[in-house]
JSON list of C-alpha atoms and ligand atoms in Angstrom, two decimals:
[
{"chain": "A", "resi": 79, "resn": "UNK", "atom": "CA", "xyz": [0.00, 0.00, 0.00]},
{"chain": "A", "resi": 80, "resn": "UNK", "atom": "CA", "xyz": [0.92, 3.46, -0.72]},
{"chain": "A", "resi": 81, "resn": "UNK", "atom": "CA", "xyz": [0.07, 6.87, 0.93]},
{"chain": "A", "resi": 82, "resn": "UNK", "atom": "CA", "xyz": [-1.78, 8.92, -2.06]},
{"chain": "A", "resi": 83, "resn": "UNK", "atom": "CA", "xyz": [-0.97, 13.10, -2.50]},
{"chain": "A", "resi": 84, "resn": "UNK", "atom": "CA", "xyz": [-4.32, 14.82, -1.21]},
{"chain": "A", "resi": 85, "resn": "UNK", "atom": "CA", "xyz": [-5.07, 17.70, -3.60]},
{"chain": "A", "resi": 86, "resn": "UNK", "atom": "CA", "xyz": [-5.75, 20.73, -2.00]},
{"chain": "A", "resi": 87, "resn": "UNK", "atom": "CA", "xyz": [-8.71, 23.92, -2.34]},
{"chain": "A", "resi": 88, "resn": "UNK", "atom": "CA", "xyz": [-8.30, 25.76, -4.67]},
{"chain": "A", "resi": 89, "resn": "UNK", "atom": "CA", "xyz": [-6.73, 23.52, -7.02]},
{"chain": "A", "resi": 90, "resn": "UNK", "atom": "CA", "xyz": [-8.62, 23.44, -10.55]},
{"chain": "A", "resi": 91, "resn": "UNK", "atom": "CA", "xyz": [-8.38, 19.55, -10.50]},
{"chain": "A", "resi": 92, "resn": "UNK", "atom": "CA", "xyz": [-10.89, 19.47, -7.94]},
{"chain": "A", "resi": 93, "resn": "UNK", "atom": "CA", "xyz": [-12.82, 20.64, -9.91]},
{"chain": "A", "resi": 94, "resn": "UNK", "atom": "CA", "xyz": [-13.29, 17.90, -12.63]},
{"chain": "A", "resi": 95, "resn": "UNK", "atom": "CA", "xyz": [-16.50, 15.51, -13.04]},
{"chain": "A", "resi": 96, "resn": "UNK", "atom": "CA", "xyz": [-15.56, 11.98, -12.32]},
{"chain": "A", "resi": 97, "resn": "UNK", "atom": "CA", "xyz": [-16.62, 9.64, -14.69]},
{"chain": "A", "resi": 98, "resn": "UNK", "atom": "CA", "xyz": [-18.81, 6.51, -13.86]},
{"chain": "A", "resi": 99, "resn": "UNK", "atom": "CA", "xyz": [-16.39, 3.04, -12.86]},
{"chain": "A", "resi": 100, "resn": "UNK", "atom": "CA", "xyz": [-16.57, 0.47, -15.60]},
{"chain": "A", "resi": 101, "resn": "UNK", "atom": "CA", "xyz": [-15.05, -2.29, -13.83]},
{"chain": "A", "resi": 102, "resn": "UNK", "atom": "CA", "xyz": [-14.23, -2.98, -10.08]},
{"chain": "A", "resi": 103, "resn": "UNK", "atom": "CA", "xyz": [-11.20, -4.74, -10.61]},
{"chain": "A", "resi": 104, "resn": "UNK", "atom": "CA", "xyz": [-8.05, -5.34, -8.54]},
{"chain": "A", "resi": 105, "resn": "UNK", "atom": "CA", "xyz": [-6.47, -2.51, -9.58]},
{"chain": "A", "resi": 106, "resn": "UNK", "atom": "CA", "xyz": [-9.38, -0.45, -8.80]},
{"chain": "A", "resi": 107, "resn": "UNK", "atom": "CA", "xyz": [-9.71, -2.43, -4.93]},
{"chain": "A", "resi": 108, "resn": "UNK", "atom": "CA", "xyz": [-5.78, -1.72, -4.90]},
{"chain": "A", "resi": 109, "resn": "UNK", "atom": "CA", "xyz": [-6.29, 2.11, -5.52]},
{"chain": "A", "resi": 110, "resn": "UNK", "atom": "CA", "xyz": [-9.23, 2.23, -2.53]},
{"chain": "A", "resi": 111, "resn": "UNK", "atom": "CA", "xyz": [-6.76, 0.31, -0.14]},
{"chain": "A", "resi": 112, "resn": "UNK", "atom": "CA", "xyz": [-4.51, 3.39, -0.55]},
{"chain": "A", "resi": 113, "resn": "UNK", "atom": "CA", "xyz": [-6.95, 5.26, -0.26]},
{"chain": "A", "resi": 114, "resn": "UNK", "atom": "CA", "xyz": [-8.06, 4.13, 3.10]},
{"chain": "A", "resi": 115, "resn": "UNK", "atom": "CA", "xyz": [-4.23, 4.17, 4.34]},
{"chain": "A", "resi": 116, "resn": "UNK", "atom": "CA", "xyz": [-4.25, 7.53, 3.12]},
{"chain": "A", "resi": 117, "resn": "UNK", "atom": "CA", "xyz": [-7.34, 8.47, 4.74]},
{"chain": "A", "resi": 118, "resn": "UNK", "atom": "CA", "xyz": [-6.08, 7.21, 8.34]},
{"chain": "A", "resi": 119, "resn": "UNK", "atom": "CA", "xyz": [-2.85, 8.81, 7.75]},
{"chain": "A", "resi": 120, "resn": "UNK", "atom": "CA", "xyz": [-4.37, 11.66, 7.77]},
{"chain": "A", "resi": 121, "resn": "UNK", "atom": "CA", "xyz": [-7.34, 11.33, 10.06]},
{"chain": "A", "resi": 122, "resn": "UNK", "atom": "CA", "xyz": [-10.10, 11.92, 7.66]},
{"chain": "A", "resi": 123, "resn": "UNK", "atom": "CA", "xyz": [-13.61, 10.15, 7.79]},
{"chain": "A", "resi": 124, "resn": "UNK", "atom": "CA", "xyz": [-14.04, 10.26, 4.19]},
{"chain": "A", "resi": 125, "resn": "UNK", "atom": "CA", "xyz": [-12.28, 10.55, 0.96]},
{"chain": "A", "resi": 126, "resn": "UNK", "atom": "CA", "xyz": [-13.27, 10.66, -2.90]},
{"chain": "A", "resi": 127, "resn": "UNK", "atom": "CA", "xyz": [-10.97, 9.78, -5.72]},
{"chain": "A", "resi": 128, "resn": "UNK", "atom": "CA", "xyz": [-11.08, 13.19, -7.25]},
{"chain": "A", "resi": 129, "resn": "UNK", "atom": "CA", "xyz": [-9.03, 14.19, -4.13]},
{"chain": "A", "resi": 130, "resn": "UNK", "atom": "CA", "xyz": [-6.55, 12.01, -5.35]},
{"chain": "A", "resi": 131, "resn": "UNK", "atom": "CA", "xyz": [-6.37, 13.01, -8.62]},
{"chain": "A", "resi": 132, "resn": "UNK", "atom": "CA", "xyz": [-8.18, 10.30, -9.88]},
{"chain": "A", "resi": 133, "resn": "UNK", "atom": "CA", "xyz": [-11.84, 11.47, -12.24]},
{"chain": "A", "resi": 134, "resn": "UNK", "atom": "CA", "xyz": [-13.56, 8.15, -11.31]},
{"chain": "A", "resi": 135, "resn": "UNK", "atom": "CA", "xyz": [-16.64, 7.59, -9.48]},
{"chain": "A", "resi": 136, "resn": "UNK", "atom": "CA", "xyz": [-15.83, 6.18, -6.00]},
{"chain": "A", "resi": 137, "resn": "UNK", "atom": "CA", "xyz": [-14.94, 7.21, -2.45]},
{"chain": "A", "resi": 138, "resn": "UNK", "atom": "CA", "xyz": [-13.94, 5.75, 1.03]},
{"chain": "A", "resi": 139, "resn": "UNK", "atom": "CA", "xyz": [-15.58, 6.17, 4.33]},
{"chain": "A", "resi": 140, "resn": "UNK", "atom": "CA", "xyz": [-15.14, 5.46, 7.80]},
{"chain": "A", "resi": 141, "resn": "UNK", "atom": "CA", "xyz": [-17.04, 6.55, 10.76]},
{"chain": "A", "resi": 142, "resn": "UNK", "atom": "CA", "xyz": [-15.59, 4.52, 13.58]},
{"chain": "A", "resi": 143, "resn": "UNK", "atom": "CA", "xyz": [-14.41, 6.41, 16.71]},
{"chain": "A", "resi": 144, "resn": "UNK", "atom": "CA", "xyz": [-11.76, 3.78, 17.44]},
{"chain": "A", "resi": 145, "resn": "UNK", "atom": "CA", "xyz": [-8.50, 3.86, 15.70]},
{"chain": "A", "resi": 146, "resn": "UNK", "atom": "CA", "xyz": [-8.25, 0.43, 16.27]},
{"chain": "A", "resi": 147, "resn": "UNK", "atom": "CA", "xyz": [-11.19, -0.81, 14.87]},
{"chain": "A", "resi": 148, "resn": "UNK", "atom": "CA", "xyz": [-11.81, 0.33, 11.44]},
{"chain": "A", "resi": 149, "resn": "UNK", "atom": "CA", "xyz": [-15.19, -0.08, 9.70]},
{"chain": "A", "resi": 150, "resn": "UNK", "atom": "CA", "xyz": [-14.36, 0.92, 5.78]},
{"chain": "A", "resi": 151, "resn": "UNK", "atom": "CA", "xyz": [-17.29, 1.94, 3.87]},
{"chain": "A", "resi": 152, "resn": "UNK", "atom": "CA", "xyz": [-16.76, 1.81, -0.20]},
{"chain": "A", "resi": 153, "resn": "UNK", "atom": "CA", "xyz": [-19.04, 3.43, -2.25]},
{"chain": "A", "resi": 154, "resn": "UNK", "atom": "CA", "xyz": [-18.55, 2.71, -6.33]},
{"chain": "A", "resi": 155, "resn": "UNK", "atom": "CA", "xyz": [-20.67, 4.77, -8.56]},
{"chain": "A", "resi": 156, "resn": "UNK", "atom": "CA", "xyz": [-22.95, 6.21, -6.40]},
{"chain": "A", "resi": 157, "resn": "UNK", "atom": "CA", "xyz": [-26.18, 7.13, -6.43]},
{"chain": "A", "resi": 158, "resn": "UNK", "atom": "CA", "xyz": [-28.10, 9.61, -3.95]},
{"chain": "A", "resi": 159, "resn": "UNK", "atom": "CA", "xyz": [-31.74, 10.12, -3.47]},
{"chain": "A", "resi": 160, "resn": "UNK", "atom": "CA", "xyz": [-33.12, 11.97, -0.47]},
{"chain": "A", "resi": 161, "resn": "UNK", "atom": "CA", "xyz": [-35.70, 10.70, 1.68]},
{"chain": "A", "resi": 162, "resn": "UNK", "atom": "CA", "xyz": [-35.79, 13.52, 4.17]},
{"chain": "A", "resi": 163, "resn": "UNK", "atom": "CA", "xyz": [-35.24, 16.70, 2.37]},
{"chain": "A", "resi": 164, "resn": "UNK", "atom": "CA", "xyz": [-35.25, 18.46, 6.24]},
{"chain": "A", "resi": 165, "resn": "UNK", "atom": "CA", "xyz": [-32.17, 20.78, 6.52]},
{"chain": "A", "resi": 166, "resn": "UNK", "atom": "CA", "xyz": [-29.73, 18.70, 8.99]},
{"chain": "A", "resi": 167, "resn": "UNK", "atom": "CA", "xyz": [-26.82, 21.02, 10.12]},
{"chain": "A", "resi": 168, "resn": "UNK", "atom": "CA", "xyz": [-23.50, 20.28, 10.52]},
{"chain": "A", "resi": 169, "resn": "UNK", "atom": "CA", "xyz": [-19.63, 21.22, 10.92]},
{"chain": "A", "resi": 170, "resn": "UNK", "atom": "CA", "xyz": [-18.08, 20.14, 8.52]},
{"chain": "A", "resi": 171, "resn": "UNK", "atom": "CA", "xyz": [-13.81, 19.81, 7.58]},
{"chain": "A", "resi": 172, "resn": "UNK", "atom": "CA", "xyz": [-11.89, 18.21, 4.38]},
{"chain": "A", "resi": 173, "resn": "UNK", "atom": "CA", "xyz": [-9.02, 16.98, 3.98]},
{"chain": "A", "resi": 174, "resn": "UNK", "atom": "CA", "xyz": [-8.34, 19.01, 1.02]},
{"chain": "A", "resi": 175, "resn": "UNK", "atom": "CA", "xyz": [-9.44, 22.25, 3.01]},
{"chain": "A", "resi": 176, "resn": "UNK", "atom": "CA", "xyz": [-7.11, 21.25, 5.84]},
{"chain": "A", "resi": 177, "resn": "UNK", "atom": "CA", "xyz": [-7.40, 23.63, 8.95]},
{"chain": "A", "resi": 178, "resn": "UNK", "atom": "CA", "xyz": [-11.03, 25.05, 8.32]},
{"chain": "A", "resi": 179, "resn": "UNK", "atom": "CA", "xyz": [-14.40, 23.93, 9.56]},
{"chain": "A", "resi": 180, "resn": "UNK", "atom": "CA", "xyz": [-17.88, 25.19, 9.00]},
{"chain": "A", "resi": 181, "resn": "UNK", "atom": "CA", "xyz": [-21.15, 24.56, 9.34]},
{"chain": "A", "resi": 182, "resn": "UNK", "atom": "CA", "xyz": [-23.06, 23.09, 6.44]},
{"chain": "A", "resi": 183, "resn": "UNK", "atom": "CA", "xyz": [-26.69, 22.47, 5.78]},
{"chain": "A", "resi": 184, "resn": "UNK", "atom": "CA", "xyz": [-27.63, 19.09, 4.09]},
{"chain": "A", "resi": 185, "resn": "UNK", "atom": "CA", "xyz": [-30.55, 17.04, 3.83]},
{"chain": "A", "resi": 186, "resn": "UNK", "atom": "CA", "xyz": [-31.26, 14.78, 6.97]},
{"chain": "A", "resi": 187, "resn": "UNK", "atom": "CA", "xyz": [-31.97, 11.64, 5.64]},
{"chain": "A", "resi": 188, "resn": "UNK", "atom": "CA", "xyz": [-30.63, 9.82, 2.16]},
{"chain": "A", "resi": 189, "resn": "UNK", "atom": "CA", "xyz": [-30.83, 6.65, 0.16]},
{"chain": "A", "resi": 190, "resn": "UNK", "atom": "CA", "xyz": [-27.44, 5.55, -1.67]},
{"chain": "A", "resi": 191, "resn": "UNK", "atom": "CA", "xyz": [-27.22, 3.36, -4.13]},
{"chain": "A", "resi": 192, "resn": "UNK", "atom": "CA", "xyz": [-24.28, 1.52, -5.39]},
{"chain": "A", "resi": 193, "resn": "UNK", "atom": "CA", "xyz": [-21.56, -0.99, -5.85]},
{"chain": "A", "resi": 194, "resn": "UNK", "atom": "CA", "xyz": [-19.37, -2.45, -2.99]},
{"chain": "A", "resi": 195, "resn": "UNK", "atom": "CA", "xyz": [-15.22, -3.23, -3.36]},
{"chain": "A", "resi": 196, "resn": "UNK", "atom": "CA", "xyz": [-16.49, -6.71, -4.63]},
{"chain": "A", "resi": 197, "resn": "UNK", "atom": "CA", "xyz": [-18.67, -4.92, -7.50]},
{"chain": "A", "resi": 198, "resn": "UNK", "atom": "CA", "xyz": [-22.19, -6.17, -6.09]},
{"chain": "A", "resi": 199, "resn": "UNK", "atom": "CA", "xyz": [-24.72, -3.48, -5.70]},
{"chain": "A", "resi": 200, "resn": "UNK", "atom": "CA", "xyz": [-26.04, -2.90, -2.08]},
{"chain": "A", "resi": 201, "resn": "UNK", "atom": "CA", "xyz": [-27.89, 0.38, -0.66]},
{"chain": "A", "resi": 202, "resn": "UNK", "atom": "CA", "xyz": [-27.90, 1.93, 2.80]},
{"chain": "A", "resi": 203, "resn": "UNK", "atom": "CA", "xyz": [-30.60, 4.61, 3.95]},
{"chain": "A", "resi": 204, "resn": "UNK", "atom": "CA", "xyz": [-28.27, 7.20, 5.40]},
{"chain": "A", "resi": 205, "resn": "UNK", "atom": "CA", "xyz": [-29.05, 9.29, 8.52]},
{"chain": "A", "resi": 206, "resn": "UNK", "atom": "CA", "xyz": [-26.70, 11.99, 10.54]},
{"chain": "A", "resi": 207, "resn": "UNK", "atom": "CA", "xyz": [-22.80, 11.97, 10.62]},
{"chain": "A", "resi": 208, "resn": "UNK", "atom": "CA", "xyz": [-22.89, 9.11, 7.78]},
{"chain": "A", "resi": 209, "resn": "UNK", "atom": "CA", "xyz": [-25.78, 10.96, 5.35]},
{"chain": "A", "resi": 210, "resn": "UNK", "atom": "CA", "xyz": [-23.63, 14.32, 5.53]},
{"chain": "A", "resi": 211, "resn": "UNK", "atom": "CA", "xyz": [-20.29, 12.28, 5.25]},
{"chain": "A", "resi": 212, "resn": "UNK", "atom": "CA", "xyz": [-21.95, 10.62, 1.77]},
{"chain": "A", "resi": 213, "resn": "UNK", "atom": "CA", "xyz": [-23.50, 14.29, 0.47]},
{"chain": "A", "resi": 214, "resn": "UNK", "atom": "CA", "xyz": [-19.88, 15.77, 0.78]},
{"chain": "A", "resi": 215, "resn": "UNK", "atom": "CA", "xyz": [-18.01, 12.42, -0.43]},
{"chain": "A", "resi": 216, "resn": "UNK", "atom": "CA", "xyz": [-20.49, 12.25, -3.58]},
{"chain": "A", "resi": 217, "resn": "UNK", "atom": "CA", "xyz": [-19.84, 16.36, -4.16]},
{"chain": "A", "resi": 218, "resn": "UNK", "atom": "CA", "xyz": [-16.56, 15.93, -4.46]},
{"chain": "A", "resi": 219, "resn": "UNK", "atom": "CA", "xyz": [-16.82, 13.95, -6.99]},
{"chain": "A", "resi": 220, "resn": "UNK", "atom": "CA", "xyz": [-18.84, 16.37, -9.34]},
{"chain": "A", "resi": 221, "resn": "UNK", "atom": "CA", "xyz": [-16.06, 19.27, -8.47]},
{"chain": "A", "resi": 222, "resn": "UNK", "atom": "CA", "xyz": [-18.07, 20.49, -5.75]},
{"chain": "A", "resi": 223, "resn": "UNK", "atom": "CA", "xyz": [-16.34, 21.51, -2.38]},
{"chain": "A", "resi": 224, "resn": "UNK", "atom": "CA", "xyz": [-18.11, 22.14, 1.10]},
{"chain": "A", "resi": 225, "resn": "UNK", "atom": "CA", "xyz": [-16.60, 25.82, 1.04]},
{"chain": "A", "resi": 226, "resn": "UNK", "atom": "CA", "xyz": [-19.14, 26.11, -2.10]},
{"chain": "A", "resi": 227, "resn": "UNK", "atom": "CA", "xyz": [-21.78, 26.23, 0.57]},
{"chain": "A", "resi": 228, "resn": "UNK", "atom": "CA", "xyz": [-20.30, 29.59, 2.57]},
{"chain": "A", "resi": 229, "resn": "UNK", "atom": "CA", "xyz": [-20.42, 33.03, 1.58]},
{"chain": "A", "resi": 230, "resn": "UNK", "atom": "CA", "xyz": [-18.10, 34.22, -1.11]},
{"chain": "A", "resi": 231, "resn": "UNK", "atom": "CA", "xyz": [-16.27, 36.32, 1.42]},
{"chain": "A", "resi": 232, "resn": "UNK", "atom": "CA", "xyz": [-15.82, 33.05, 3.68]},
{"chain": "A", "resi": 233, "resn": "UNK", "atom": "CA", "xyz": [-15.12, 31.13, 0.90]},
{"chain": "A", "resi": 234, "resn": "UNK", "atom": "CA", "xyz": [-12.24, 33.89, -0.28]},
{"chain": "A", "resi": 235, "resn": "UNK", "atom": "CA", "xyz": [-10.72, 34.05, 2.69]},
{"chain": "A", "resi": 236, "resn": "UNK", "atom": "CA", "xyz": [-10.13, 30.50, 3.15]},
{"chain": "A", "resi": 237, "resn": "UNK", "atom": "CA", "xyz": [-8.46, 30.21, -0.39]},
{"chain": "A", "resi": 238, "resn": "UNK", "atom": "CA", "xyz": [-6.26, 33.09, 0.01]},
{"chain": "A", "resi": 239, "resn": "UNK", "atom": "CA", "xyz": [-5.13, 31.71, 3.52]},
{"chain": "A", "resi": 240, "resn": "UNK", "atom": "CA", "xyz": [-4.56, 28.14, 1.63]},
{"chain": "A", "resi": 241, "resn": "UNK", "atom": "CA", "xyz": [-2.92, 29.73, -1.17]},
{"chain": "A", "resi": 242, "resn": "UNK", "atom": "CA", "xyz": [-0.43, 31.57, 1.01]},
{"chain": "A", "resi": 243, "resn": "UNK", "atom": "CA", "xyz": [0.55, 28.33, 2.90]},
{"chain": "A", "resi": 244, "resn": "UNK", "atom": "CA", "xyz": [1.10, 26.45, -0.45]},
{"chain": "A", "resi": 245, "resn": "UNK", "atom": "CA", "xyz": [3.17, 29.25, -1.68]},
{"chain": "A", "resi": 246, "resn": "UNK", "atom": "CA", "xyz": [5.40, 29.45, 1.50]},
{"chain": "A", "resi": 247, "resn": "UNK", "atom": "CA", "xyz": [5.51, 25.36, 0.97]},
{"chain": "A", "resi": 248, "resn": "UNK", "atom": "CA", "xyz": [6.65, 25.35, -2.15]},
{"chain": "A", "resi": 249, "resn": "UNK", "atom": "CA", "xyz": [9.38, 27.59, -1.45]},
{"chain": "A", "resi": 250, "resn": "UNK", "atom": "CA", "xyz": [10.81, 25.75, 1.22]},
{"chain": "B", "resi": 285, "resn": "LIG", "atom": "NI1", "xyz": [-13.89, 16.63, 1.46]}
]
């Protein structure tokens, strides 16, 4: 396994539509086991290949308090229809917006649909922690960031701050 670079806000990549999987394959389960390493690594709950660089439609997830015992969620072209369109609010981070958090509104309550790391369909109805951690997971992957939500003078700030640190980065 291999730790993955985590692209960071505002980079344009993020940006990019993933495309639908065509076939869950090894390669494909070896890319979501890095994924996962690189999601513990850096103590994220969820992670979507576009923040990997990769325009495919799939993401990782893990809600379990315990280090120790892991409980990895895959979702492979997913599919999102809400059963509870109730605004459910909720501080939200990202990995690729390291440093900031904010609240978000979502809906409360969600039905996913799609394929597990073996390539059979399943779907969960998602409530709380997991149903926002799916709505952001599932945005990423049609270039959508949870800073979209703010106001354009949150969202500003945040980028220039970002910016700056990746400048004074790179120069080291
Ligand atoms: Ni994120």
């Amino acid at each position: 396994m291999s730790l993955l670079e985590i692209l960071e806000f505002p980079d344009p990549r993020l940006r990019k539509k993933a495309v639908p999987v065509d076939q869950v394959d090894d390669k494909l389960r070896q890319t979501i086991d890095d994924m996962f390493e690189t999601m513990y690594a850096a103590s994220g709950i969820g992670l979507a290949a576009t923040q990997v660089n990769i325009q495919k439609r799939f993401l990782v997830i893990d809600l379990a308090d315990d280090e120790e015992e892991h409980n990895p969620l895959v979702f492979i072209n997913p599919e999102i229809t809400v059963l509870d369109p109730e605004p459910y609010r909720h501080e939200e981070g990202c990995l690729s917006v390291p440093g900031y958090f904010e609240f978000v509104e979502r809906p409360r309550k969600v039905l996913v649909k799609a394929l597990n790391k073996a390539g059979e369909p399943f779907e969960i109805e998602a409530e709380g922690l997991l149903a926002v951690c799916v709505q952001h997971e599932i945005d990423h992957l049609n270039g959508k960031l949870f800073v979209d939500y703010l106001s354009v003078l949150k969202r500003q700030r945040i980028k220039s701050k970002l910016e700056k640190e990746h400048k004074q980065k790179a120069s080291v």
